[in-house]
PDB file of C-alpha atoms in Angstrom:
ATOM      1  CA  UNK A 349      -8.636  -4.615  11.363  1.00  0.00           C
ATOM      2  CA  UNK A 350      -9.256  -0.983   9.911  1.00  0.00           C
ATOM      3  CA  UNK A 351     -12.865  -1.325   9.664  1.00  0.00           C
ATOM      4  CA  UNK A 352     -12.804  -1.368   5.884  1.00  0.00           C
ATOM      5  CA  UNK A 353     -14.583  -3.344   3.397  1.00  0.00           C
ATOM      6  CA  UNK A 354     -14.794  -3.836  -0.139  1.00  0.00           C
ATOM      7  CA  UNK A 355     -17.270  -5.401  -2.576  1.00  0.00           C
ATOM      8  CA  UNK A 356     -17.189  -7.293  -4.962  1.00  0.00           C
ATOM      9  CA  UNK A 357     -14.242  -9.690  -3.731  1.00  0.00           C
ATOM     10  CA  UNK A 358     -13.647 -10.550  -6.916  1.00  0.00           C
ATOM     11  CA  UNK A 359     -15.140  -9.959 -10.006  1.00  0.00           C
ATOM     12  CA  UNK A 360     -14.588 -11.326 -13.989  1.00  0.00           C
ATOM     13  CA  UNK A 361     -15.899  -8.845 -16.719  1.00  0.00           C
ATOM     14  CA  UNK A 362     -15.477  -7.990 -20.295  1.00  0.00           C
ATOM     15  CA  UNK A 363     -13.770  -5.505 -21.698  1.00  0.00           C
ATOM     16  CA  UNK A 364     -15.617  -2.369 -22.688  1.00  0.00           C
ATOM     17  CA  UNK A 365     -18.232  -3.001 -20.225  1.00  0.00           C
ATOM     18  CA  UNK A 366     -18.875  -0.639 -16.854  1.00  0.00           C
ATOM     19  CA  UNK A 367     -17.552  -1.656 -13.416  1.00  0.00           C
ATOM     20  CA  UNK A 368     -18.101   0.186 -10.165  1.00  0.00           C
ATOM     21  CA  UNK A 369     -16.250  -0.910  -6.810  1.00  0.00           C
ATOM     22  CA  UNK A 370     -16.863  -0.303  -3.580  1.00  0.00           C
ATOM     23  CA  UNK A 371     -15.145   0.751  -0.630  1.00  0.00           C
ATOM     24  CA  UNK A 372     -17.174   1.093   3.367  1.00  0.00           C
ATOM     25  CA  UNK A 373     -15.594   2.327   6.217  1.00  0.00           C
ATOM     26  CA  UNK A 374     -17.099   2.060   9.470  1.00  0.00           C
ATOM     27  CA  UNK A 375     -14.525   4.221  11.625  1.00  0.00           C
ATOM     28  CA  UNK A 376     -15.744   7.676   9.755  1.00  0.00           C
ATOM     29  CA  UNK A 377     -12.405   8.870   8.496  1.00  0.00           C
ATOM     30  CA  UNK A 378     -11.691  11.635   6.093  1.00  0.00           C
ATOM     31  CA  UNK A 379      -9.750  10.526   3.576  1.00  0.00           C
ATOM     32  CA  UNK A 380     -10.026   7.431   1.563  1.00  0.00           C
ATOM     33  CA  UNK A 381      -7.853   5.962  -1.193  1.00  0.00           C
ATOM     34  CA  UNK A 382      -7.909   3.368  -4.269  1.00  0.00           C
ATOM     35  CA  UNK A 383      -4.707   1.700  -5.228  1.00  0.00           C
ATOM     36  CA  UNK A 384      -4.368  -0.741  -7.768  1.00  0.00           C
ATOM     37  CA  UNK A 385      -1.152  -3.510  -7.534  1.00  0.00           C
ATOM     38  CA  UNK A 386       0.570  -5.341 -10.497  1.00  0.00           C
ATOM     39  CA  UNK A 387       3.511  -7.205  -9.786  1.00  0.00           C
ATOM     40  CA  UNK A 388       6.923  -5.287 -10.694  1.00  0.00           C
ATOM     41  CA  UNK A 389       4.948  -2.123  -9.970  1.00  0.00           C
ATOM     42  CA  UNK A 390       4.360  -2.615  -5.969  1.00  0.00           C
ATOM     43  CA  UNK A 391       0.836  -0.285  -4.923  1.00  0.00           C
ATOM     44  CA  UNK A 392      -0.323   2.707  -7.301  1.00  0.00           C
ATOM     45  CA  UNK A 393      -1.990   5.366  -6.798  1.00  0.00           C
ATOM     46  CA  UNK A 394      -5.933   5.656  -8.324  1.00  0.00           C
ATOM     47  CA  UNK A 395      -7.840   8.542  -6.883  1.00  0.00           C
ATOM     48  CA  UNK A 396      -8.181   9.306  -3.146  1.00  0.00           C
ATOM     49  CA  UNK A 397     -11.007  11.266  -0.974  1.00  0.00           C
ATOM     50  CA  UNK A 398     -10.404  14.347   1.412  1.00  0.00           C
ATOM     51  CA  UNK A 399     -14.236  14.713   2.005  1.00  0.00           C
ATOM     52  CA  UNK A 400     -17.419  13.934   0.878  1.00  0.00           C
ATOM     53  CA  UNK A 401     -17.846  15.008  -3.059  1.00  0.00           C
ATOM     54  CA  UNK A 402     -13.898  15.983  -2.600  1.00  0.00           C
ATOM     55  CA  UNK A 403     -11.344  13.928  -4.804  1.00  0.00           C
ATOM     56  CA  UNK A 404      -8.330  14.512  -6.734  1.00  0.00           C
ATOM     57  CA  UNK A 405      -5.998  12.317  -8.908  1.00  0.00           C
ATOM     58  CA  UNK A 406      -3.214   9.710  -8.488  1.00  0.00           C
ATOM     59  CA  UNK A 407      -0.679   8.415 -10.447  1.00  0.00           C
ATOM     60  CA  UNK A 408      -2.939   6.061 -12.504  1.00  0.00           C
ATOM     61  CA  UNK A 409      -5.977   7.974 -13.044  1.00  0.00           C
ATOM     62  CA  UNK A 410      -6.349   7.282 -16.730  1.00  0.00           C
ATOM     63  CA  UNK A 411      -9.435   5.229 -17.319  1.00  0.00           C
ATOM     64  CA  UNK A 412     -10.811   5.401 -13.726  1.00  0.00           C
ATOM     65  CA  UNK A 413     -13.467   7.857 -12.075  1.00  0.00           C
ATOM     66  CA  UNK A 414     -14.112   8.464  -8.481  1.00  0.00           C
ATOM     67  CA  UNK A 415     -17.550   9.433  -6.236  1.00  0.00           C
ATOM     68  CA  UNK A 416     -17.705  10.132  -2.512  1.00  0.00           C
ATOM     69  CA  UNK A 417     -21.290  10.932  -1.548  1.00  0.00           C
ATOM     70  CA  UNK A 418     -21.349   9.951   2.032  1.00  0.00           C
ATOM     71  CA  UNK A 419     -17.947   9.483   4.383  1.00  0.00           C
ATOM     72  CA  UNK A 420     -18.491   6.222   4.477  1.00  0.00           C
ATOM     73  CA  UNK A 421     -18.117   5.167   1.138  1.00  0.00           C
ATOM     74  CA  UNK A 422     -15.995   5.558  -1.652  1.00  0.00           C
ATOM     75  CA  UNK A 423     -16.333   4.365  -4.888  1.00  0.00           C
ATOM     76  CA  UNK A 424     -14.589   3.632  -8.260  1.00  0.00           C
ATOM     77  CA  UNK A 425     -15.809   3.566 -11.511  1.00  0.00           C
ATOM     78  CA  UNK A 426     -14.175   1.963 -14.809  1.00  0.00           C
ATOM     79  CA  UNK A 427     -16.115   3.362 -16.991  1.00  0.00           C
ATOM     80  CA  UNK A 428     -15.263   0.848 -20.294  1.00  0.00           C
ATOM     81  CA  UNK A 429     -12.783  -1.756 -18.998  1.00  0.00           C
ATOM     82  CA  UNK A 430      -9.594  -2.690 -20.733  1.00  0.00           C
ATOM     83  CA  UNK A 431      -7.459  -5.506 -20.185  1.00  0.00           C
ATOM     84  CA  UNK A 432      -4.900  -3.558 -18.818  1.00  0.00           C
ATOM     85  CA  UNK A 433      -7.449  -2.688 -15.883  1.00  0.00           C
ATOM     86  CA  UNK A 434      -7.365  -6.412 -14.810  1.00  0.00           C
ATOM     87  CA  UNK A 435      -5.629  -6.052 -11.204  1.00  0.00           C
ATOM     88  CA  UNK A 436      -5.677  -6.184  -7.549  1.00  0.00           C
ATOM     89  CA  UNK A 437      -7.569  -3.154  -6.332  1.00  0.00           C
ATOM     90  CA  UNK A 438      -7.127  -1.792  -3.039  1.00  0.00           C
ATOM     91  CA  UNK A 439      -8.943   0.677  -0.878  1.00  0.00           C
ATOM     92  CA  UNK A 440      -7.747   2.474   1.995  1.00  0.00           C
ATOM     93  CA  UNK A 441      -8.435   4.701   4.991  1.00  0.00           C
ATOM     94  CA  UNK A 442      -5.874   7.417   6.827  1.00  0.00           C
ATOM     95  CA  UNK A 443      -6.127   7.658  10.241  1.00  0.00           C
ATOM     96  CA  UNK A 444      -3.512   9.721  12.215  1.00  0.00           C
ATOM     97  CA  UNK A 445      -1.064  10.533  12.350  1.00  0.00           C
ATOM     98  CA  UNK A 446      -0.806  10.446   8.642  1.00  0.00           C
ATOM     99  CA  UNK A 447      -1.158   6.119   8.246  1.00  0.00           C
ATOM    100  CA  UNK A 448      -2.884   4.199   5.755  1.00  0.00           C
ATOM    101  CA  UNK A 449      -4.821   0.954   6.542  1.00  0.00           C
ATOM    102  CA  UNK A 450      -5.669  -0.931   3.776  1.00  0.00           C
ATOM    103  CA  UNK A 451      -9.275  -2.999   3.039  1.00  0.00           C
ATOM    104  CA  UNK A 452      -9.225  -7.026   1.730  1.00  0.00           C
ATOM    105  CA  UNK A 453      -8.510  -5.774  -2.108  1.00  0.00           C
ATOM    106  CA  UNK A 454     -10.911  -6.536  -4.928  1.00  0.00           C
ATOM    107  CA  UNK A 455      -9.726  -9.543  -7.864  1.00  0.00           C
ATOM    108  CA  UNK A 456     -10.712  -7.676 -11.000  1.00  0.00           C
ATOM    109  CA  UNK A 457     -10.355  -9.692 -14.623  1.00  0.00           C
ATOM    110  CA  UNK A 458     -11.000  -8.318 -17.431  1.00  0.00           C
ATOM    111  CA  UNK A 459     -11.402 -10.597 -20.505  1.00  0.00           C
TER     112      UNK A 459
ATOM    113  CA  UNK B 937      12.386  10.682 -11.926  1.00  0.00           C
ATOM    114  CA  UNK B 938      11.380  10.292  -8.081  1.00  0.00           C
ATOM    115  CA  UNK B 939      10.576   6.885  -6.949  1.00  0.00           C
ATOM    116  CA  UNK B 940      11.218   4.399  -4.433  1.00  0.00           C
ATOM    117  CA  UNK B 941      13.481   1.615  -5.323  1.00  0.00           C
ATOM    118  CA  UNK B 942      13.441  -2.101  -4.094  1.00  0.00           C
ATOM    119  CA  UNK B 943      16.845  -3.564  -4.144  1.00  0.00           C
ATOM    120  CA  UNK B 944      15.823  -7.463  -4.326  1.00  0.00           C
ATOM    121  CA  UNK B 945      12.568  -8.671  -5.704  1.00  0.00           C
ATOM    122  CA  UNK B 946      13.090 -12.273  -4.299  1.00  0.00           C
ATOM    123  CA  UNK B 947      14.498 -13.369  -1.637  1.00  0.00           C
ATOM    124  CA  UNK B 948      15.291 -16.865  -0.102  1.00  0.00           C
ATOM    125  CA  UNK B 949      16.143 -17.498   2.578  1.00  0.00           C
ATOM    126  CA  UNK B 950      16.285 -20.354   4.683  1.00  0.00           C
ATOM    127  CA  UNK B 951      14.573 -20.586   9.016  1.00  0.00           C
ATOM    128  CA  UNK B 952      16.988 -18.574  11.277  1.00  0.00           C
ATOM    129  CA  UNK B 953      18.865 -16.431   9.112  1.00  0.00           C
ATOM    130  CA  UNK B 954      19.306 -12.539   9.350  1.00  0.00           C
ATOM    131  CA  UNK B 955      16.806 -10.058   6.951  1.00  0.00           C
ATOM    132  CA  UNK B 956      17.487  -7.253   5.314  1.00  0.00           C
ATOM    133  CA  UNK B 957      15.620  -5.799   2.823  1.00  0.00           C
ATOM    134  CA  UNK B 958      16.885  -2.286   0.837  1.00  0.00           C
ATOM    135  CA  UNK B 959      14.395   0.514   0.311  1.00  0.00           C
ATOM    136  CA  UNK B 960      15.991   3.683  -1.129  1.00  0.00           C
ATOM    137  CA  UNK B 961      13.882   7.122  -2.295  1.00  0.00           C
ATOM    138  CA  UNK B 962      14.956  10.012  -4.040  1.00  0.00           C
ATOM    139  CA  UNK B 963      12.217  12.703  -2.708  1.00  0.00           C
ATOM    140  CA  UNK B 964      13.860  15.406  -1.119  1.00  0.00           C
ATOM    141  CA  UNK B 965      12.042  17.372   2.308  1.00  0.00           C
ATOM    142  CA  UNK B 966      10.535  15.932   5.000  1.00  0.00           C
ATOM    143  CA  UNK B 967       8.924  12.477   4.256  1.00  0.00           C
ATOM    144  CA  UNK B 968       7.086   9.770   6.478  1.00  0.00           C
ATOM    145  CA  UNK B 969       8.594   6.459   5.883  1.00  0.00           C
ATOM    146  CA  UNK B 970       7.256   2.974   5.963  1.00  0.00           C
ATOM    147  CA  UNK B 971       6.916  -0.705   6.022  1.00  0.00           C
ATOM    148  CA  UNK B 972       3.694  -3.080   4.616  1.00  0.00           C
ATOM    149  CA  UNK B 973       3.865  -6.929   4.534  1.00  0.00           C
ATOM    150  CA  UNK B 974       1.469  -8.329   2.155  1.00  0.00           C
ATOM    151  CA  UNK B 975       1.326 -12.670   3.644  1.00  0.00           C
ATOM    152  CA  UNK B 976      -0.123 -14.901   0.576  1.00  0.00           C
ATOM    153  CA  UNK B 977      -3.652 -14.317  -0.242  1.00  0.00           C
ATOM    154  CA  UNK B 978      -4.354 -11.229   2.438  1.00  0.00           C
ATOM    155  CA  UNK B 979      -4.126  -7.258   2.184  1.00  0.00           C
ATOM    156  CA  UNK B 980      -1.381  -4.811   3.087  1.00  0.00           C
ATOM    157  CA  UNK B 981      -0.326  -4.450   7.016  1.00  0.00           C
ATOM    158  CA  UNK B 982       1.697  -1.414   8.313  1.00  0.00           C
ATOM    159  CA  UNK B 983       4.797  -3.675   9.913  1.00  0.00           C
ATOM    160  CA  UNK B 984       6.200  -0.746  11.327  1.00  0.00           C
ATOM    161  CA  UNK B 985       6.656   3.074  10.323  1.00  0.00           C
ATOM    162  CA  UNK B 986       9.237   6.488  10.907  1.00  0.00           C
ATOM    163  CA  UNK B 987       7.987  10.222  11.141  1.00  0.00           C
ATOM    164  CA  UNK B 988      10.345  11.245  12.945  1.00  0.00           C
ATOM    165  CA  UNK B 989      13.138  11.150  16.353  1.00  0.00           C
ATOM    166  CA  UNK B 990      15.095   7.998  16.823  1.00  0.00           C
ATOM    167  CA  UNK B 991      16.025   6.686  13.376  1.00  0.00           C
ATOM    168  CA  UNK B 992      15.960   2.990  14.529  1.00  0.00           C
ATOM    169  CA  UNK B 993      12.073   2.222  14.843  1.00  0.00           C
ATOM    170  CA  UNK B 994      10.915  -1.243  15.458  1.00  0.00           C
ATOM    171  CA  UNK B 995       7.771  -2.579  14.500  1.00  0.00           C
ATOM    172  CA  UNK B 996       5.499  -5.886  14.985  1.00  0.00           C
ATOM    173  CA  UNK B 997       7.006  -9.744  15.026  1.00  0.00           C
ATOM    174  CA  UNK B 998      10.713  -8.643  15.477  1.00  0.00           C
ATOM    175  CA  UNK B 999      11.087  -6.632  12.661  1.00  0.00           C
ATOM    176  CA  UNK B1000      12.963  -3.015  12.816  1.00  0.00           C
ATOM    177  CA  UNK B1001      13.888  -0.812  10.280  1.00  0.00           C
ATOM    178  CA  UNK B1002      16.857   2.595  10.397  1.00  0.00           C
ATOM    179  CA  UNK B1003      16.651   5.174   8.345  1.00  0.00           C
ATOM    180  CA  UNK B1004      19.715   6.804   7.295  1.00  0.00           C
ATOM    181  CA  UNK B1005      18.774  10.239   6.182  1.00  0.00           C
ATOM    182  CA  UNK B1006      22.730  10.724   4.337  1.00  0.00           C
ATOM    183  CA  UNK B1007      22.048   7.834   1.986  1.00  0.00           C
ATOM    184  CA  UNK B1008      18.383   8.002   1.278  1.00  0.00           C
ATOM    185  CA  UNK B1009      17.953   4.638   2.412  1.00  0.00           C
ATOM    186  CA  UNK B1010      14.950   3.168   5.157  1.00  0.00           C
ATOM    187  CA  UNK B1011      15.972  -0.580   5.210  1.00  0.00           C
ATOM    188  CA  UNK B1012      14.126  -3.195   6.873  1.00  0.00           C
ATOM    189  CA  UNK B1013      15.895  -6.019   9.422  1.00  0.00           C
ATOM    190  CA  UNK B1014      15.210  -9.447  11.161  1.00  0.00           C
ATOM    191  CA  UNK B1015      17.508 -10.967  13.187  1.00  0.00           C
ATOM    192  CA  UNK B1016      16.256 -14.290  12.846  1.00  0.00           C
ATOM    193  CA  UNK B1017      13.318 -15.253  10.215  1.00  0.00           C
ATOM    194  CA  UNK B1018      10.383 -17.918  10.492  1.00  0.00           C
ATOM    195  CA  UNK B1019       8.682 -19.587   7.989  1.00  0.00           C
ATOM    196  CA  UNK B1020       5.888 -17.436   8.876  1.00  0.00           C
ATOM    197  CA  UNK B1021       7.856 -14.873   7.590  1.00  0.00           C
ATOM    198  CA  UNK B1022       7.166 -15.636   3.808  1.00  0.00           C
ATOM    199  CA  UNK B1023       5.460 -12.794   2.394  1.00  0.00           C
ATOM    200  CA  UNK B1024       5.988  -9.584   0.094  1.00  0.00           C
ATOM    201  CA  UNK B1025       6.868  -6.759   1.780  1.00  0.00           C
ATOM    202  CA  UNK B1026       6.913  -2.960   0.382  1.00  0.00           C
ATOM    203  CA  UNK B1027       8.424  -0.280   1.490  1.00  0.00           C
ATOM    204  CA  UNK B1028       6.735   3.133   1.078  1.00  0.00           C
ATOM    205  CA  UNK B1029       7.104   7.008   1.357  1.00  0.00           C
ATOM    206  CA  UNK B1030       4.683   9.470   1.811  1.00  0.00           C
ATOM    207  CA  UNK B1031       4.417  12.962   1.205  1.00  0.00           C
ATOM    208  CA  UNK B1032       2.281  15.862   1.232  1.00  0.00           C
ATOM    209  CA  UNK B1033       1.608  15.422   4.677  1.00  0.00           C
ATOM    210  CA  UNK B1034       0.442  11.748   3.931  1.00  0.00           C
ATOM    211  CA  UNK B1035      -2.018  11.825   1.190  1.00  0.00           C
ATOM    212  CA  UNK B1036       0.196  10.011  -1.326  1.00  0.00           C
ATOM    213  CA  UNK B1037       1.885   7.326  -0.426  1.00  0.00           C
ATOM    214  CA  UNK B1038       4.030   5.886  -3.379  1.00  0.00           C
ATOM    215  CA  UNK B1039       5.235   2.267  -2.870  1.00  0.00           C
ATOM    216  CA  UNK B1040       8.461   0.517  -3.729  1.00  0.00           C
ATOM    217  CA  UNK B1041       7.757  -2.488  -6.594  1.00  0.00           C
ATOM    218  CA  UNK B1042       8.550  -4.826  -3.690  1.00  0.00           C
ATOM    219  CA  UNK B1043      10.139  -7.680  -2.163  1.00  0.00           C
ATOM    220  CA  UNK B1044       8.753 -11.532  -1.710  1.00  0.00           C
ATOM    221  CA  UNK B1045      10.793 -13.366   1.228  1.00  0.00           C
ATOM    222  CA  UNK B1046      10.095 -16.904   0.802  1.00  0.00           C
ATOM    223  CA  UNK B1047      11.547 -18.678   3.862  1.00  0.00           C
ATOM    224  CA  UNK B1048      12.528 -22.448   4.013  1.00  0.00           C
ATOM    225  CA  UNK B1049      12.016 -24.363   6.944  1.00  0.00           C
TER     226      UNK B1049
END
């Protein structure tokens, strides 16, 4: 267990509407990730966290924004969802050395 | 481009038989190597990983992996598979000292008992 939760478990929306997930850690790490997976396309890359208010860009960052206020949470923001958005979504924490542990994942559809 | 390649997407197989799954990257430098099984309806676990020394690591439930640093290649082996075994499993590769991780498309091992 890696200490991490997410909510909501899953979630249906519609498109063009605002979503915000959420990722809690409880073991105080520094960095934090968000991964979405599609099948054919195995786990990519969203946004990830060095430090609170610090966050930089993954693979996939088109469409998605990121906030860190405290350690212990990091969050992700669609900001008007798209069907393409619909996916598993997958936070994670890296503890040392250099190993990520991955939360439950979040059921997003997007109608 | 550079990516990390999967060689089967599904595999059968049936209680007993040898595993091995083919993970094969084309980043050059130093890279951290590893394996995540993903069992039906439940989130990623770290089955077993390589930074560095012995290039035959094993891992949790049986499973072992040798990387072969000539040929690219990290591949993943069982000797003998369960039915608990059915799963997806993905091999990944990180880089810049660990802050991206980029995953294989992976493999589903569905095992018939």
């Amino acid at each position: 267990d890696a200490g991490i939760t997410q909510s909501p478990r899953h979630k249906v929306t519609e498109t063009g509407t605002p979503v915000t997930l959420r990722c809690h850690q409880t073991e105080n790490h520094r960095y934090m990730y968000w991964y979405r997976q599609d099948p054919g396309h195995g786990l990519r890359l969203i946004h990830y966290s060095y430090g609170v208010k610090d966050t930089d860009k993954g693979e996939v960052s088109d469409g998605y924004s990121v906030s860190r206020s405290k350690t212990e949470d990091f969050l992700l923001t669609l900001e008007s969802a798209t069907s393409s958005q619909t996916s598993v979504y997958f936070c994670a924490i890296r503890r040392d050395p250099d190993t990520q542990y991955f939360g439950p994942g979040t059921r997003l559809t997007v109608l | 481009a550079q990516s990390v390649s999967q060689h089967n997407h599904h595999v059968i197989l049936s209680e007993a038989a040898s595993l091995e799954l083919g993970c094969n990257y084309s980043y050059g430098g130093t890279v951290n190597l590893f394996w995540y099984v993903q069992y039906p309806g439940q989130h990623l676990q770290l089955l077993l990983k390589y930074f560095s020394g012995d290039p035959l690591v094993k891992g949790i439930k049986g499973f072992e992996a040798e990387f072969i640093k000539s040929k690219f290649s990290f591949n993943l082996r069982k000797p003998s598979v369960q039915w608990s075994d059915t799963a997806e499993y993905f091999c990944a590769v990180g880089r810049e000292y660990g802050n991206k991780l980029v995953f294989g498309a992976g493999t589903i091992l569905r095992v018939k008992s």
